[in-house]
Amino acid sequence: VNTVPRGVTIYLNNEARGTSPTTIHGLAPGDYELKLMKQGFKTQVRSVTIETGKTTTPPLIILTPIL
């Protein structure tokens, strides 16, 4: 998961999974909610589908500063 800015906290189905950039291993196939949070920026939420035998890489996610 890559973001601008870096250092964004990554939640997968509301469970913290590290900060960006990162790779999350060992996910079972299925649909997940990817939530990205960083103080001073608007939270971003995306849906991600993991398929058996495939690597899933979401596109670069750019967080918008809160003004």
PDB file of C-alpha atoms in Angstrom:
ATOM      1  CA  VAL A   1       0.000   0.000   0.000  1.00  0.00           C
ATOM      2  CA  ASN A   2       1.551   3.271  -1.134  1.00  0.00           C
ATOM      3  CA  THR A   3       0.318   6.701  -0.117  1.00  0.00           C
ATOM      4  CA  VAL A   4       1.140  10.371  -0.349  1.00  0.00           C
ATOM      5  CA  PRO A   5       2.139  11.392   2.236  1.00  0.00           C
ATOM      6  CA  ARG A   6       4.073   8.418   3.633  1.00  0.00           C
ATOM      7  CA  GLY A   7       3.549   7.298   7.217  1.00  0.00           C
ATOM      8  CA  VAL A   8      -0.220   6.898   6.920  1.00  0.00           C
ATOM      9  CA  THR A   9      -1.764   4.384   9.343  1.00  0.00           C
ATOM     10  CA  ILE A  10      -3.351   1.506   7.431  1.00  0.00           C
ATOM     11  CA  TYR A  11      -6.417  -0.298   8.764  1.00  0.00           C
ATOM     12  CA  LEU A  12      -7.795  -3.434   7.168  1.00  0.00           C
ATOM     13  CA  ASN A  13     -11.356  -4.186   8.354  1.00  0.00           C
ATOM     14  CA  ASN A  14     -10.722  -1.770  11.267  1.00  0.00           C
ATOM     15  CA  GLU A  15      -7.527  -3.560  12.390  1.00  0.00           C
ATOM     16  CA  ALA A  16      -4.296  -1.534  12.289  1.00  0.00           C
ATOM     17  CA  ARG A  17      -1.836  -3.197   9.895  1.00  0.00           C
ATOM     18  CA  GLY A  18       1.097  -0.764   9.911  1.00  0.00           C
ATOM     19  CA  THR A  19       2.060   2.427   8.125  1.00  0.00           C
ATOM     20  CA  SER A  20       2.636   3.209   4.481  1.00  0.00           C
ATOM     21  CA  PRO A  21       4.416   2.146   2.463  1.00  0.00           C
ATOM     22  CA  THR A  22       3.866  -1.494   3.398  1.00  0.00           C
ATOM     23  CA  THR A  23       2.933  -4.919   2.100  1.00  0.00           C
ATOM     24  CA  ILE A  24       0.308  -6.966   3.934  1.00  0.00           C
ATOM     25  CA  HIS A  25       0.868 -10.711   3.612  1.00  0.00           C
ATOM     26  CA  GLY A  26      -1.282 -13.742   4.368  1.00  0.00           C
ATOM     27  CA  LEU A  27      -4.738 -12.409   3.600  1.00  0.00           C
ATOM     28  CA  ALA A  28      -7.520 -14.859   2.862  1.00  0.00           C
ATOM     29  CA  PRO A  29      -9.421 -14.285  -0.381  1.00  0.00           C
ATOM     30  CA  GLY A  30     -12.377 -11.936  -0.016  1.00  0.00           C
ATOM     31  CA  ASP A  31     -13.456  -8.324   0.246  1.00  0.00           C
ATOM     32  CA  TYR A  32     -11.787  -5.940   2.678  1.00  0.00           C
ATOM     33  CA  GLU A  33     -12.214  -2.335   3.769  1.00  0.00           C
ATOM     34  CA  LEU A  34      -8.944  -0.426   3.531  1.00  0.00           C
ATOM     35  CA  LYS A  35      -8.929   2.720   5.696  1.00  0.00           C
ATOM     36  CA  LEU A  36      -6.047   5.193   5.642  1.00  0.00           C
ATOM     37  CA  MET A  37      -5.631   7.771   8.415  1.00  0.00           C
ATOM     38  CA  LYS A  38      -3.084  10.462   9.266  1.00  0.00           C
ATOM     39  CA  GLN A  39      -3.476  13.461  11.541  1.00  0.00           C
ATOM     40  CA  GLY A  40      -4.061  16.625   9.518  1.00  0.00           C
ATOM     41  CA  PHE A  41      -5.435  14.710   6.503  1.00  0.00           C
ATOM     42  CA  LYS A  42      -8.874  13.514   5.430  1.00  0.00           C
ATOM     43  CA  THR A  43      -9.444   9.786   6.024  1.00  0.00           C
ATOM     44  CA  GLN A  44      -9.635   7.700   2.853  1.00  0.00           C
ATOM     45  CA  VAL A  45     -11.624   4.461   2.618  1.00  0.00           C
ATOM     46  CA  ARG A  46     -11.343   1.968  -0.236  1.00  0.00           C
ATOM     47  CA  SER A  47     -12.717  -1.495  -0.961  1.00  0.00           C
ATOM     48  CA  VAL A  48     -10.147  -4.126  -1.892  1.00  0.00           C
ATOM     49  CA  THR A  49     -10.851  -7.618  -3.222  1.00  0.00           C
ATOM     50  CA  ILE A  50      -8.202 -10.300  -2.634  1.00  0.00           C
ATOM     51  CA  GLU A  51      -8.241 -13.199  -5.097  1.00  0.00           C
ATOM     52  CA  THR A  52      -6.689 -16.638  -4.641  1.00  0.00           C
ATOM     53  CA  GLY A  53      -3.190 -16.904  -6.082  1.00  0.00           C
ATOM     54  CA  LYS A  54      -2.963 -13.227  -7.081  1.00  0.00           C
ATOM     55  CA  THR A  55      -1.083 -10.237  -5.715  1.00  0.00           C
ATOM     56  CA  THR A  56      -3.349  -7.231  -5.257  1.00  0.00           C
ATOM     57  CA  THR A  57      -1.776  -3.783  -5.327  1.00  0.00           C
ATOM     58  CA  PRO A  58      -4.110  -0.827  -4.807  1.00  0.00           C
ATOM     59  CA  PRO A  59      -3.269   2.284  -6.852  1.00  0.00           C
ATOM     60  CA  LEU A  60      -1.352   5.115  -5.167  1.00  0.00           C
ATOM     61  CA  ILE A  61      -3.666   6.779  -2.628  1.00  0.00           C
ATOM     62  CA  ILE A  62      -3.249  10.533  -2.096  1.00  0.00           C
ATOM     63  CA  LEU A  63      -4.638  11.972   1.125  1.00  0.00           C
ATOM     64  CA  THR A  64      -5.996  15.510   1.100  1.00  0.00           C
ATOM     65  CA  PRO A  65      -4.817  17.904   3.825  1.00  0.00           C
ATOM     66  CA  ILE A  66      -7.465  19.291   6.171  1.00  0.00           C
ATOM     67  CA  LEU A  67      -7.348  23.070   5.822  1.00  0.00           C
TER      68      LEU A  67
END
